[in-house]
Structure formats: structure tokens, C-alpha cells
């Protein structure tokens, strides 16, 4: 029987869309479940500031009456204008090992793109770089992270068969923190600090809100990341969203700020305790008791792994050794 593609039009269907991946990967020891409430907010046009410059539709694939796949079709007009392209993005793509299913899902995205004048399709990408993006092509036997996408090995094989090719590549590293940092790294950090008269700071959540420091951070990220593949500048509305999200996750001891002598924020690094195992235990659900596993990982029984969510250094201070200051402090 052929594949039926259904556009998501109700909140109930959106919940089905969001929870499909957690069902598809149930029992997989390397997959880290998404948090459905988080995805619901991201995909809701009333709650996600990206919809000020994006359009999107979501599709479910059925075969023999059984749900077998999902995909989001997204047009980011701001990114298209910045990069001089007419691209429709596909994201949140998951499917069973059936080429008919993956083909039908991507055809739905292409049709959406053509209806809006787009001439290229690219993905997996979200609304912005702060959504999960990319497709795993190796390392299928490694535990994933909360921020990144895990997928079955057959995903990239399907795309190759359908005529897609790799446009760019990202690499994830796992680094063992030494018991003691080499003396030369510490000396380099001190030398850089003194040469440019810099201050390494910690801030409380109250200070960040009062001083609008979260906005300074994401404005720095805009300056730093604007040259990276497909990046679209975060709007003030989006920055408000991300400040709320990050402040709920971050242990402030694991966030490093660097200011110059004028008091301007010029670099920052953010790490959080790995939530991968906690999310596996609760299958991404906060209720009824998922919150306990997450709080324990974040504040009490810390895991042995940290996720370096992002690091940013203002362009005029790049290649001057500031990364040594950030990493020495984080280590």
C-alpha cells in the first residue's frame, strides 16, 4: 500500500508528531529522548519568535494505517536573504527503514517549498542554529547528547539513494579533562588576561536578569556566529526565549564571562551537566516523575560528563588566545 502524507493541523496531531521519534527509538541505548513540551513550544507559531520570519508545516506519514514517519518543512526568510538563497529546510525528520516513506516525506517538503517559490531543499535544519540540526553519519554506537540529533544508520543511506549529497560537516568531540591542567596553558591564560586587561567573571541568575546580561550574551553569539553555515541572526524576541531556556538549565559556576577594560562582554562559554542518561530514564517526559531525574543530574548527583553548549569570542578578539582563558576557567 502507498504512503499517505497528512499535514498536521491540530494540537493532538502535533503531540503525535513530537512524540514519534521517542517511540521509534524506544529501547535504543544511544538515543537521547527529546522533551516533548520543549518541542511543542518550538513548533508552536504562537510561542516561537522565529515565526516572525519563518513559515512552517509539519507532516506525518502513514502506511497501512500505521504511523511510520514525520518531517517539518521550514522556510527561514531571514537566513535566505542573508545567504542569498531560496531554500526550504527539512527538519525533525524520522522514518522507518522504508525508502517509500522517506521519499514521500521529502516530496512533501519539496512541494511546500515550490509553492512558496523556493528552488533548493536543505536539511536537517531547524528554524535557527539553536534547534537540533544535522544528520549522524558515523558514531552510531555512542551515546548522543541533548542538543544533537541521533538517527539510525539507514537515514543517510536513504538520502543518498534519493539523490541528496552532503553540503557541510560538523564534528563532535569527547574530551577527557585532565586531573591537572598543564602549566603552560595556565600561564598562557594569565598572559592573555594581562596583555588585554581582561576580567573573567561569574554571574548569578539574579544579576543576569537585572543587568540584561543574557541579552549581551546572545548579542555576542550573533556577532560571533553570523559567518557560520546557514546562521540567521537571533531577534530580540528569540533572545528573550533563549535566556529563559538557558537560565533554567545552567549551573552558573559552569558559565564563564570575559569582559574587556571598558566592561564590554567579549567572550563567553556555557557548559551544563550531561542530561543524556536522565532523559533516557524519563523518556523525555517531565511528568509524573521525570523532573526528579533531571534535577538530580543538574544539581545533586552530577554526571561525569559535561556538554559544552557553546563558546563565543567577539571577532576582533579572535585568534588572540582568549579561548585559553575560557577553557582554563571552565576546566
PDB file of C-alpha atoms in Angstrom:
ATOM      1  CA  UNK A   1       0.000   0.000   0.000  1.00  0.00           C
ATOM      2  CA  UNK A   2       1.266   3.505  -0.800  1.00  0.00           C
ATOM      3  CA  UNK A   3       2.299   6.042   1.808  1.00  0.00           C
ATOM      4  CA  UNK A   4      -0.226   8.643   2.936  1.00  0.00           C
ATOM      5  CA  UNK A   5       1.090  12.049   3.969  1.00  0.00           C
ATOM      6  CA  UNK A   6      -1.069  14.045   6.390  1.00  0.00           C
ATOM      7  CA  UNK A   7      -0.456  17.676   7.266  1.00  0.00           C
ATOM      8  CA  UNK A   8      -0.533  18.419  10.989  1.00  0.00           C
ATOM      9  CA  UNK A   9      -3.455  20.759  11.711  1.00  0.00           C
ATOM     10  CA  UNK A  10      -4.441  20.125  15.341  1.00  0.00           C
ATOM     11  CA  UNK A  11      -2.655  20.210  18.685  1.00  0.00           C
ATOM     12  CA  UNK A  12      -3.358  16.487  19.118  1.00  0.00           C
ATOM     13  CA  UNK A  13      -1.631  15.763  15.794  1.00  0.00           C
ATOM     14  CA  UNK A  14       1.282  17.977  16.821  1.00  0.00           C
ATOM     15  CA  UNK A  15       1.695  15.909  20.006  1.00  0.00           C
ATOM     16  CA  UNK A  16       1.759  12.773  17.830  1.00  0.00           C
ATOM     17  CA  UNK A  17       4.380  14.444  15.625  1.00  0.00           C
ATOM     18  CA  UNK A  18       6.552  15.408  18.601  1.00  0.00           C
ATOM     19  CA  UNK A  19       6.438  12.003  20.304  1.00  0.00           C
ATOM     20  CA  UNK A  20       7.073   9.898  17.187  1.00  0.00           C
ATOM     21  CA  UNK A  21      10.872   9.831  17.498  1.00  0.00           C
ATOM     22  CA  UNK A  22      10.767   8.724  21.141  1.00  0.00           C
ATOM     23  CA  UNK A  23       8.526   5.836  20.054  1.00  0.00           C
ATOM     24  CA  UNK A  24      10.725   4.951  17.058  1.00  0.00           C
ATOM     25  CA  UNK A  25      13.889   4.769  19.167  1.00  0.00           C
ATOM     26  CA  UNK A  26      12.404   3.226  22.294  1.00  0.00           C
ATOM     27  CA  UNK A  27      14.958   0.856  23.812  1.00  0.00           C
ATOM     28  CA  UNK A  28      17.868   2.222  21.743  1.00  0.00           C
ATOM     29  CA  UNK A  29      20.782   2.619  24.210  1.00  0.00           C
ATOM     30  CA  UNK A  30      22.319   5.573  22.320  1.00  0.00           C
ATOM     31  CA  UNK A  31      19.275   7.717  21.556  1.00  0.00           C
ATOM     32  CA  UNK A  32      18.536  10.612  23.916  1.00  0.00           C
ATOM     33  CA  UNK A  33      14.781  11.339  24.000  1.00  0.00           C
ATOM     34  CA  UNK A  34      13.533  14.805  23.196  1.00  0.00           C
ATOM     35  CA  UNK A  35      11.489  16.693  25.777  1.00  0.00           C
ATOM     36  CA  UNK A  36       8.027  16.830  24.164  1.00  0.00           C
ATOM     37  CA  UNK A  37       6.971  20.024  25.956  1.00  0.00           C
ATOM     38  CA  UNK A  38      10.104  21.763  24.620  1.00  0.00           C
ATOM     39  CA  UNK A  39       9.443  20.664  21.033  1.00  0.00           C
ATOM     40  CA  UNK A  40       5.774  21.655  21.364  1.00  0.00           C
ATOM     41  CA  UNK A  41       6.855  25.194  22.266  1.00  0.00           C
ATOM     42  CA  UNK A  42       9.417  25.322  19.448  1.00  0.00           C
ATOM     43  CA  UNK A  43       6.920  24.154  16.827  1.00  0.00           C
ATOM     44  CA  UNK A  44       4.102  26.419  18.063  1.00  0.00           C
ATOM     45  CA  UNK A  45       3.866  29.607  15.971  1.00  0.00           C
ATOM     46  CA  UNK A  46       2.374  31.445  18.955  1.00  0.00           C
ATOM     47  CA  UNK A  47       5.362  30.719  21.217  1.00  0.00           C
ATOM     48  CA  UNK A  48       8.429  30.622  18.955  1.00  0.00           C
ATOM     49  CA  UNK A  49       9.815  34.044  17.998  1.00  0.00           C
ATOM     50  CA  UNK A  50      11.328  32.527  14.839  1.00  0.00           C
ATOM     51  CA  UNK A  51       7.881  32.609  13.259  1.00  0.00           C
ATOM     52  CA  UNK A  52       8.312  36.365  12.887  1.00  0.00           C
ATOM     53  CA  UNK A  53      10.465  35.495   9.860  1.00  0.00           C
ATOM     54  CA  UNK A  54       9.748  31.791   9.237  1.00  0.00           C
ATOM     55  CA  UNK A  55       6.943  29.705   7.785  1.00  0.00           C
ATOM     56  CA  UNK A  56       6.490  26.011   8.508  1.00  0.00           C
ATOM     57  CA  UNK A  57       4.259  23.000   8.002  1.00  0.00           C
ATOM     58  CA  UNK A  58       4.532  19.570   9.627  1.00  0.00           C
ATOM     59  CA  UNK A  59       3.714  16.227   8.036  1.00  0.00           C
ATOM     60  CA  UNK A  60       3.011  12.712   9.290  1.00  0.00           C
ATOM     61  CA  UNK A  61       3.473   9.627   7.116  1.00  0.00           C
ATOM     62  CA  UNK A  62       1.143   6.617   7.401  1.00  0.00           C
ATOM     63  CA  UNK A  63       1.378   3.210   5.755  1.00  0.00           C
ATOM     64  CA  UNK A  64      -1.342   0.604   6.179  1.00  0.00           C
ATOM     65  CA  UNK A  65      -2.849   2.936   8.765  1.00  0.00           C
ATOM     66  CA  UNK A  66       0.310   2.890  10.886  1.00  0.00           C
ATOM     67  CA  UNK A  67       2.381   5.999  11.675  1.00  0.00           C
ATOM     68  CA  UNK A  68       5.777   5.483  10.003  1.00  0.00           C
ATOM     69  CA  UNK A  69       7.422   8.900   9.702  1.00  0.00           C
ATOM     70  CA  UNK A  70       7.395  12.647  10.243  1.00  0.00           C
ATOM     71  CA  UNK A  71       9.056  15.781   8.858  1.00  0.00           C
ATOM     72  CA  UNK A  72       8.916  19.569   9.240  1.00  0.00           C
ATOM     73  CA  UNK A  73       9.086  21.888   6.220  1.00  0.00           C
ATOM     74  CA  UNK A  74      10.561  25.274   7.172  1.00  0.00           C
ATOM     75  CA  UNK A  75      11.377  28.454   5.271  1.00  0.00           C
ATOM     76  CA  UNK A  76      13.632  30.892   7.114  1.00  0.00           C
ATOM     77  CA  UNK A  77      13.295  34.083   5.066  1.00  0.00           C
ATOM     78  CA  UNK A  78      15.886  35.951   7.132  1.00  0.00           C
ATOM     79  CA  UNK A  79      18.540  33.271   6.536  1.00  0.00           C
ATOM     80  CA  UNK A  80      17.625  33.032   2.849  1.00  0.00           C
ATOM     81  CA  UNK A  81      18.066  36.784   2.471  1.00  0.00           C
ATOM     82  CA  UNK A  82      21.377  36.778   4.371  1.00  0.00           C
ATOM     83  CA  UNK A  83      22.818  33.901   2.336  1.00  0.00           C
ATOM     84  CA  UNK A  84      21.223  34.871  -0.996  1.00  0.00           C
ATOM     85  CA  UNK A  85      19.408  31.540  -1.448  1.00  0.00           C
ATOM     86  CA  UNK A  86      15.833  30.315  -1.910  1.00  0.00           C
ATOM     87  CA  UNK A  87      15.870  27.256   0.334  1.00  0.00           C
ATOM     88  CA  UNK A  88      13.231  25.226   2.051  1.00  0.00           C
ATOM     89  CA  UNK A  89      14.564  23.339   5.075  1.00  0.00           C
ATOM     90  CA  UNK A  90      13.564  19.902   6.262  1.00  0.00           C
ATOM     91  CA  UNK A  91      13.881  19.156   9.971  1.00  0.00           C
ATOM     92  CA  UNK A  92      12.510  16.866  12.664  1.00  0.00           C
ATOM     93  CA  UNK A  93      12.758  14.072  10.105  1.00  0.00           C
ATOM     94  CA  UNK A  94      12.328  10.486  11.287  1.00  0.00           C
ATOM     95  CA  UNK A  95      11.149   7.395   9.428  1.00  0.00           C
ATOM     96  CA  UNK A  96      11.165   3.619   9.407  1.00  0.00           C
ATOM     97  CA  UNK A  97      13.572   1.788   7.095  1.00  0.00           C
ATOM     98  CA  UNK A  98      11.382   2.124   4.020  1.00  0.00           C
ATOM     99  CA  UNK A  99      12.566   4.260   1.086  1.00  0.00           C
ATOM    100  CA  UNK A 100       8.980   4.863   0.026  1.00  0.00           C
ATOM    101  CA  UNK A 101       8.345   6.584   3.357  1.00  0.00           C
ATOM    102  CA  UNK A 102      11.438   8.808   3.341  1.00  0.00           C
ATOM    103  CA  UNK A 103      10.810   9.736  -0.294  1.00  0.00           C
ATOM    104  CA  UNK A 104       7.182  10.703   0.367  1.00  0.00           C
ATOM    105  CA  UNK A 105       8.173  12.851   3.368  1.00  0.00           C
ATOM    106  CA  UNK A 106      10.809  14.770   1.427  1.00  0.00           C
ATOM    107  CA  UNK A 107       8.464  15.159  -1.553  1.00  0.00           C
ATOM    108  CA  UNK A 108       6.011  16.891   0.802  1.00  0.00           C
ATOM    109  CA  UNK A 109       8.743  19.335   1.839  1.00  0.00           C
ATOM    110  CA  UNK A 110       9.667  19.972  -1.800  1.00  0.00           C
ATOM    111  CA  UNK A 111       6.034  20.665  -2.678  1.00  0.00           C
ATOM    112  CA  UNK A 112       5.766  23.140   0.215  1.00  0.00           C
ATOM    113  CA  UNK A 113       8.963  24.845  -0.926  1.00  0.00           C
ATOM    114  CA  UNK A 114       7.876  25.104  -4.565  1.00  0.00           C
ATOM    115  CA  UNK A 115       4.524  26.564  -3.519  1.00  0.00           C
ATOM    116  CA  UNK A 116       6.486  29.368  -1.805  1.00  0.00           C
ATOM    117  CA  UNK A 117       8.939  29.990  -4.634  1.00  0.00           C
ATOM    118  CA  UNK A 118      11.867  28.025  -3.217  1.00  0.00           C
ATOM    119  CA  UNK A 119      14.370  26.396  -5.589  1.00  0.00           C
ATOM    120  CA  UNK A 120      16.538  24.341  -3.184  1.00  0.00           C
ATOM    121  CA  UNK A 121      15.981  21.900  -0.328  1.00  0.00           C
ATOM    122  CA  UNK A 122      18.454  21.514   2.543  1.00  0.00           C
ATOM    123  CA  UNK A 123      18.496  19.788   5.925  1.00  0.00           C
ATOM    124  CA  UNK A 124      18.139  18.524   8.511  1.00  0.00           C
ATOM    125  CA  UNK A 125      17.907  22.067   9.856  1.00  0.00           C
ATOM    126  CA  UNK A 126      15.583  23.779  12.311  1.00  0.00           C
ATOM    127  CA  UNK A 127      14.264  27.308  12.406  1.00  0.00           C
ATOM    128  CA  UNK A 128      17.670  28.527  13.664  1.00  0.00           C
ATOM    129  CA  UNK A 129      21.005  27.065  14.757  1.00  0.00           C
ATOM    130  CA  UNK A 130      19.612  26.694  18.278  1.00  0.00           C
ATOM    131  CA  UNK A 131      17.359  23.878  17.094  1.00  0.00           C
ATOM    132  CA  UNK A 132      18.665  20.327  16.509  1.00  0.00           C
ATOM    133  CA  UNK A 133      20.324  20.064  13.106  1.00  0.00           C
ATOM    134  CA  UNK A 134      22.469  17.752  11.028  1.00  0.00           C
ATOM    135  CA  UNK A 135      22.334  14.032  10.326  1.00  0.00           C
ATOM    136  CA  UNK A 136      24.530  11.479  12.071  1.00  0.00           C
ATOM    137  CA  UNK A 137      26.778   9.666   9.555  1.00  0.00           C
ATOM    138  CA  UNK A 138      29.097   7.852  11.991  1.00  0.00           C
ATOM    139  CA  UNK A 139      29.318   7.170  15.717  1.00  0.00           C
ATOM    140  CA  UNK A 140      26.002   5.324  15.878  1.00  0.00           C
ATOM    141  CA  UNK A 141      27.347   3.325  18.833  1.00  0.00           C
ATOM    142  CA  UNK A 142      27.960   6.396  21.019  1.00  0.00           C
ATOM    143  CA  UNK A 143      25.568   7.990  23.480  1.00  0.00           C
ATOM    144  CA  UNK A 144      24.066  11.124  21.959  1.00  0.00           C
ATOM    145  CA  UNK A 145      23.579  14.470  23.701  1.00  0.00           C
ATOM    146  CA  UNK A 146      20.506  16.549  24.444  1.00  0.00           C
ATOM    147  CA  UNK A 147      21.453  19.205  21.903  1.00  0.00           C
ATOM    148  CA  UNK A 148      22.263  16.940  18.963  1.00  0.00           C
ATOM    149  CA  UNK A 149      20.398  14.601  16.647  1.00  0.00           C
ATOM    150  CA  UNK A 150      20.719  10.829  16.824  1.00  0.00           C
ATOM    151  CA  UNK A 151      19.450   8.774  13.908  1.00  0.00           C
ATOM    152  CA  UNK A 152      19.571   5.225  12.596  1.00  0.00           C
ATOM    153  CA  UNK A 153      22.420   4.329  10.172  1.00  0.00           C
ATOM    154  CA  UNK A 154      19.919   3.873   7.341  1.00  0.00           C
ATOM    155  CA  UNK A 155      18.947   7.581   7.321  1.00  0.00           C
ATOM    156  CA  UNK A 156      21.961   8.871   5.327  1.00  0.00           C
ATOM    157  CA  UNK A 157      21.731   5.810   3.046  1.00  0.00           C
ATOM    158  CA  UNK A 158      18.157   6.740   2.166  1.00  0.00           C
ATOM    159  CA  UNK A 159      19.148  10.303   1.340  1.00  0.00           C
ATOM    160  CA  UNK A 160      21.991   9.153  -0.901  1.00  0.00           C
ATOM    161  CA  UNK A 161      19.602   6.893  -2.801  1.00  0.00           C
ATOM    162  CA  UNK A 162      17.200   9.801  -3.212  1.00  0.00           C
ATOM    163  CA  UNK A 163      19.923  11.967  -4.775  1.00  0.00           C
ATOM    164  CA  UNK A 164      20.885  14.132  -1.804  1.00  0.00           C
ATOM    165  CA  UNK A 165      24.524  14.951  -1.059  1.00  0.00           C
ATOM    166  CA  UNK A 166      26.470  16.276   1.903  1.00  0.00           C
ATOM    167  CA  UNK A 167      26.908  20.059   1.793  1.00  0.00           C
ATOM    168  CA  UNK A 168      28.800  20.594   5.057  1.00  0.00           C
ATOM    169  CA  UNK A 169      30.068  18.579   8.000  1.00  0.00           C
ATOM    170  CA  UNK A 170      30.134  19.003  11.771  1.00  0.00           C
ATOM    171  CA  UNK A 171      32.264  17.020  14.212  1.00  0.00           C
ATOM    172  CA  UNK A 172      31.505  16.271  17.845  1.00  0.00           C
ATOM    173  CA  UNK A 173      34.452  15.679  20.188  1.00  0.00           C
ATOM    174  CA  UNK A 174      34.588  13.956  23.555  1.00  0.00           C
ATOM    175  CA  UNK A 175      37.464  15.344  25.634  1.00  0.00           C
ATOM    176  CA  UNK A 176      38.855  13.897  28.852  1.00  0.00           C
ATOM    177  CA  UNK A 177      39.501  16.643  31.396  1.00  0.00           C
ATOM    178  CA  UNK A 178      42.946  16.154  32.961  1.00  0.00           C
ATOM    179  CA  UNK A 179      43.401  15.941  36.712  1.00  0.00           C
ATOM    180  CA  UNK A 180      45.642  18.977  36.446  1.00  0.00           C
ATOM    181  CA  UNK A 181      45.995  21.412  33.562  1.00  0.00           C
ATOM    182  CA  UNK A 182      49.484  21.748  32.058  1.00  0.00           C
ATOM    183  CA  UNK A 183      51.302  24.748  33.497  1.00  0.00           C
ATOM    184  CA  UNK A 184      51.836  26.275  30.038  1.00  0.00           C
ATOM    185  CA  UNK A 185      48.060  26.528  29.487  1.00  0.00           C
ATOM    186  CA  UNK A 186      47.573  28.328  32.784  1.00  0.00           C
ATOM    187  CA  UNK A 187      50.474  30.698  32.029  1.00  0.00           C
ATOM    188  CA  UNK A 188      49.100  31.427  28.550  1.00  0.00           C
ATOM    189  CA  UNK A 189      45.702  32.285  30.004  1.00  0.00           C
ATOM    190  CA  UNK A 190      47.281  34.642  32.557  1.00  0.00           C
ATOM    191  CA  UNK A 191      49.423  36.266  29.837  1.00  0.00           C
ATOM    192  CA  UNK A 192      46.375  36.895  27.632  1.00  0.00           C
ATOM    193  CA  UNK A 193      44.412  38.261  30.590  1.00  0.00           C
ATOM    194  CA  UNK A 194      47.162  40.733  31.492  1.00  0.00           C
ATOM    195  CA  UNK A 195      48.014  41.755  27.908  1.00  0.00           C
ATOM    196  CA  UNK A 196      44.447  42.836  27.092  1.00  0.00           C
ATOM    197  CA  UNK A 197      43.448  43.863  30.621  1.00  0.00           C
ATOM    198  CA  UNK A 198      40.558  41.389  30.761  1.00  0.00           C
ATOM    199  CA  UNK A 199      38.281  40.224  33.566  1.00  0.00           C
ATOM    200  CA  UNK A 200      36.948  36.682  33.980  1.00  0.00           C
ATOM    201  CA  UNK A 201      33.558  36.841  35.688  1.00  0.00           C
ATOM    202  CA  UNK A 202      30.843  34.701  37.184  1.00  0.00           C
ATOM    203  CA  UNK A 203      27.278  35.963  37.412  1.00  0.00           C
ATOM    204  CA  UNK A 204      24.265  34.870  39.420  1.00  0.00           C
ATOM    205  CA  UNK A 205      20.913  34.294  37.735  1.00  0.00           C
ATOM    206  CA  UNK A 206      19.582  37.378  39.518  1.00  0.00           C
ATOM    207  CA  UNK A 207      22.452  39.503  38.162  1.00  0.00           C
ATOM    208  CA  UNK A 208      21.932  38.190  34.637  1.00  0.00           C
ATOM    209  CA  UNK A 209      18.269  39.176  34.708  1.00  0.00           C
ATOM    210  CA  UNK A 210      18.837  42.540  36.407  1.00  0.00           C
ATOM    211  CA  UNK A 211      21.762  43.546  34.186  1.00  0.00           C
ATOM    212  CA  UNK A 212      20.216  42.116  30.972  1.00  0.00           C
ATOM    213  CA  UNK A 213      23.376  40.052  30.718  1.00  0.00           C
ATOM    214  CA  UNK A 214      21.622  37.258  28.850  1.00  0.00           C
ATOM    215  CA  UNK A 215      20.900  39.711  26.049  1.00  0.00           C
ATOM    216  CA  UNK A 216      24.561  40.730  25.987  1.00  0.00           C
ATOM    217  CA  UNK A 217      25.482  37.047  25.702  1.00  0.00           C
ATOM    218  CA  UNK A 218      23.227  36.323  22.741  1.00  0.00           C
ATOM    219  CA  UNK A 219      24.178  39.557  21.002  1.00  0.00           C
ATOM    220  CA  UNK A 220      27.764  38.309  21.319  1.00  0.00           C
ATOM    221  CA  UNK A 221      26.676  34.970  19.824  1.00  0.00           C
ATOM    222  CA  UNK A 222      25.051  36.821  16.912  1.00  0.00           C
ATOM    223  CA  UNK A 223      28.317  38.677  16.259  1.00  0.00           C
ATOM    224  CA  UNK A 224      30.379  35.508  16.582  1.00  0.00           C
ATOM    225  CA  UNK A 225      28.212  33.004  14.699  1.00  0.00           C
ATOM    226  CA  UNK A 226      26.916  35.203  11.858  1.00  0.00           C
ATOM    227  CA  UNK A 227      29.553  33.840   9.456  1.00  0.00           C
ATOM    228  CA  UNK A 228      28.752  30.179  10.188  1.00  0.00           C
ATOM    229  CA  UNK A 229      26.828  27.934   7.810  1.00  0.00           C
ATOM    230  CA  UNK A 230      23.174  28.928   7.419  1.00  0.00           C
ATOM    231  CA  UNK A 231      23.111  31.086  10.566  1.00  0.00           C
ATOM    232  CA  UNK A 232      20.222  33.535  10.986  1.00  0.00           C
ATOM    233  CA  UNK A 233      20.579  36.375  13.468  1.00  0.00           C
ATOM    234  CA  UNK A 234      18.507  35.951  16.629  1.00  0.00           C
ATOM    235  CA  UNK A 235      15.803  38.574  17.117  1.00  0.00           C
ATOM    236  CA  UNK A 236      15.181  40.277  20.498  1.00  0.00           C
ATOM    237  CA  UNK A 237      12.086  38.067  20.928  1.00  0.00           C
ATOM    238  CA  UNK A 238      14.140  34.918  20.337  1.00  0.00           C
ATOM    239  CA  UNK A 239      16.847  36.125  22.702  1.00  0.00           C
ATOM    240  CA  UNK A 240      14.219  36.512  25.441  1.00  0.00           C
ATOM    241  CA  UNK A 241      13.185  32.882  24.815  1.00  0.00           C
ATOM    242  CA  UNK A 242      16.712  31.504  24.944  1.00  0.00           C
ATOM    243  CA  UNK A 243      17.631  33.464  28.056  1.00  0.00           C
ATOM    244  CA  UNK A 244      14.710  31.785  29.842  1.00  0.00           C
ATOM    245  CA  UNK A 245      15.651  28.334  28.497  1.00  0.00           C
ATOM    246  CA  UNK A 246      19.358  28.539  29.336  1.00  0.00           C
ATOM    247  CA  UNK A 247      18.846  30.073  32.765  1.00  0.00           C
ATOM    248  CA  UNK A 248      16.667  27.109  33.697  1.00  0.00           C
ATOM    249  CA  UNK A 249      19.420  24.646  32.746  1.00  0.00           C
ATOM    250  CA  UNK A 250      22.731  26.295  33.552  1.00  0.00           C
ATOM    251  CA  UNK A 251      24.668  25.936  36.788  1.00  0.00           C
ATOM    252  CA  UNK A 252      26.148  29.447  36.970  1.00  0.00           C
ATOM    253  CA  UNK A 253      29.520  28.080  38.118  1.00  0.00           C
ATOM    254  CA  UNK A 254      29.785  26.480  34.676  1.00  0.00           C
ATOM    255  CA  UNK A 255      29.247  29.702  32.753  1.00  0.00           C
ATOM    256  CA  UNK A 256      32.243  31.907  32.005  1.00  0.00           C
ATOM    257  CA  UNK A 257      32.057  35.589  31.022  1.00  0.00           C
ATOM    258  CA  UNK A 258      35.037  37.677  29.870  1.00  0.00           C
ATOM    259  CA  UNK A 259      34.880  41.480  29.779  1.00  0.00           C
ATOM    260  CA  UNK A 260      37.363  43.998  28.399  1.00  0.00           C
ATOM    261  CA  UNK A 261      38.596  47.041  30.327  1.00  0.00           C
ATOM    262  CA  UNK A 262      35.524  49.038  29.224  1.00  0.00           C
ATOM    263  CA  UNK A 263      33.182  46.434  30.721  1.00  0.00           C
ATOM    264  CA  UNK A 264      32.019  45.081  27.348  1.00  0.00           C
ATOM    265  CA  UNK A 265      31.315  41.361  27.058  1.00  0.00           C
ATOM    266  CA  UNK A 266      33.808  39.938  24.561  1.00  0.00           C
ATOM    267  CA  UNK A 267      33.738  36.178  25.225  1.00  0.00           C
ATOM    268  CA  UNK A 268      31.646  33.532  26.943  1.00  0.00           C
ATOM    269  CA  UNK A 269      31.429  29.786  27.388  1.00  0.00           C
ATOM    270  CA  UNK A 270      28.448  27.721  28.571  1.00  0.00           C
ATOM    271  CA  UNK A 271      28.518  24.153  29.856  1.00  0.00           C
ATOM    272  CA  UNK A 272      25.837  22.049  31.525  1.00  0.00           C
ATOM    273  CA  UNK A 273      25.928  18.639  33.180  1.00  0.00           C
ATOM    274  CA  UNK A 274      25.069  15.975  30.614  1.00  0.00           C
ATOM    275  CA  UNK A 275      21.344  15.220  30.810  1.00  0.00           C
ATOM    276  CA  UNK A 276      21.536  12.276  28.381  1.00  0.00           C
ATOM    277  CA  UNK A 277      21.100   9.478  30.919  1.00  0.00           C
ATOM    278  CA  UNK A 278      18.467  11.408  32.889  1.00  0.00           C
ATOM    279  CA  UNK A 279      16.418  11.950  29.727  1.00  0.00           C
ATOM    280  CA  UNK A 280      16.704   8.256  28.887  1.00  0.00           C
ATOM    281  CA  UNK A 281      15.395   7.319  32.336  1.00  0.00           C
ATOM    282  CA  UNK A 282      12.303   9.506  31.978  1.00  0.00           C
ATOM    283  CA  UNK A 283      11.944   9.122  28.186  1.00  0.00           C
ATOM    284  CA  UNK A 284      11.953  12.904  27.901  1.00  0.00           C
ATOM    285  CA  UNK A 285       8.770  13.324  29.948  1.00  0.00           C
ATOM    286  CA  UNK A 286       8.762  15.733  32.885  1.00  0.00           C
ATOM    287  CA  UNK A 287       5.639  14.225  34.456  1.00  0.00           C
ATOM    288  CA  UNK A 288       4.941  12.385  36.607  1.00  0.00           C
ATOM    289  CA  UNK A 289       8.494  11.855  37.917  1.00  0.00           C
ATOM    290  CA  UNK A 290      10.830  12.826  35.081  1.00  0.00           C
ATOM    291  CA  UNK A 291      11.627  16.123  36.780  1.00  0.00           C
ATOM    292  CA  UNK A 292      13.322  14.168  39.582  1.00  0.00           C
ATOM    293  CA  UNK A 293      15.879  12.565  37.230  1.00  0.00           C
ATOM    294  CA  UNK A 294      16.631  15.913  35.579  1.00  0.00           C
ATOM    295  CA  UNK A 295      17.051  17.848  38.836  1.00  0.00           C
ATOM    296  CA  UNK A 296      19.274  15.110  40.248  1.00  0.00           C
ATOM    297  CA  UNK A 297      21.551  15.276  37.179  1.00  0.00           C
ATOM    298  CA  UNK A 298      21.643  19.077  37.181  1.00  0.00           C
ATOM    299  CA  UNK A 299      22.157  19.847  40.849  1.00  0.00           C
ATOM    300  CA  UNK A 300      22.749  16.819  43.072  1.00  0.00           C
ATOM    301  CA  UNK A 301      24.242  13.657  41.616  1.00  0.00           C
ATOM    302  CA  UNK A 302      26.291  15.263  38.861  1.00  0.00           C
ATOM    303  CA  UNK A 303      27.153  13.015  35.863  1.00  0.00           C
ATOM    304  CA  UNK A 304      30.804  12.554  34.885  1.00  0.00           C
ATOM    305  CA  UNK A 305      30.275  14.352  31.565  1.00  0.00           C
ATOM    306  CA  UNK A 306      29.617  18.000  30.721  1.00  0.00           C
ATOM    307  CA  UNK A 307      28.108  19.296  27.491  1.00  0.00           C
ATOM    308  CA  UNK A 308      29.872  22.358  26.112  1.00  0.00           C
ATOM    309  CA  UNK A 309      26.787  24.032  24.651  1.00  0.00           C
ATOM    310  CA  UNK A 310      28.545  26.977  23.084  1.00  0.00           C
ATOM    311  CA  UNK A 311      31.558  29.225  23.184  1.00  0.00           C
ATOM    312  CA  UNK A 312      31.740  32.647  21.577  1.00  0.00           C
ATOM    313  CA  UNK A 313      34.551  35.183  21.177  1.00  0.00           C
ATOM    314  CA  UNK A 314      33.929  38.581  19.604  1.00  0.00           C
ATOM    315  CA  UNK A 315      35.518  38.695  16.123  1.00  0.00           C
ATOM    316  CA  UNK A 316      38.027  41.454  16.951  1.00  0.00           C
ATOM    317  CA  UNK A 317      39.368  39.316  19.822  1.00  0.00           C
ATOM    318  CA  UNK A 318      39.565  36.022  17.934  1.00  0.00           C
ATOM    319  CA  UNK A 319      42.987  34.412  17.359  1.00  0.00           C
ATOM    320  CA  UNK A 320      44.358  36.254  20.396  1.00  0.00           C
ATOM    321  CA  UNK A 321      44.277  33.359  22.851  1.00  0.00           C
ATOM    322  CA  UNK A 322      41.011  34.177  24.636  1.00  0.00           C
ATOM    323  CA  UNK A 323      39.855  30.598  24.209  1.00  0.00           C
ATOM    324  CA  UNK A 324      42.591  29.634  26.692  1.00  0.00           C
ATOM    325  CA  UNK A 325      41.000  31.931  29.292  1.00  0.00           C
ATOM    326  CA  UNK A 326      37.564  30.397  28.750  1.00  0.00           C
ATOM    327  CA  UNK A 327      38.760  26.801  28.881  1.00  0.00           C
ATOM    328  CA  UNK A 328      41.049  27.225  31.873  1.00  0.00           C
ATOM    329  CA  UNK A 329      38.149  28.706  33.810  1.00  0.00           C
ATOM    330  CA  UNK A 330      35.682  26.015  32.679  1.00  0.00           C
ATOM    331  CA  UNK A 331      38.147  23.196  33.433  1.00  0.00           C
TER     332      UNK A 331
END
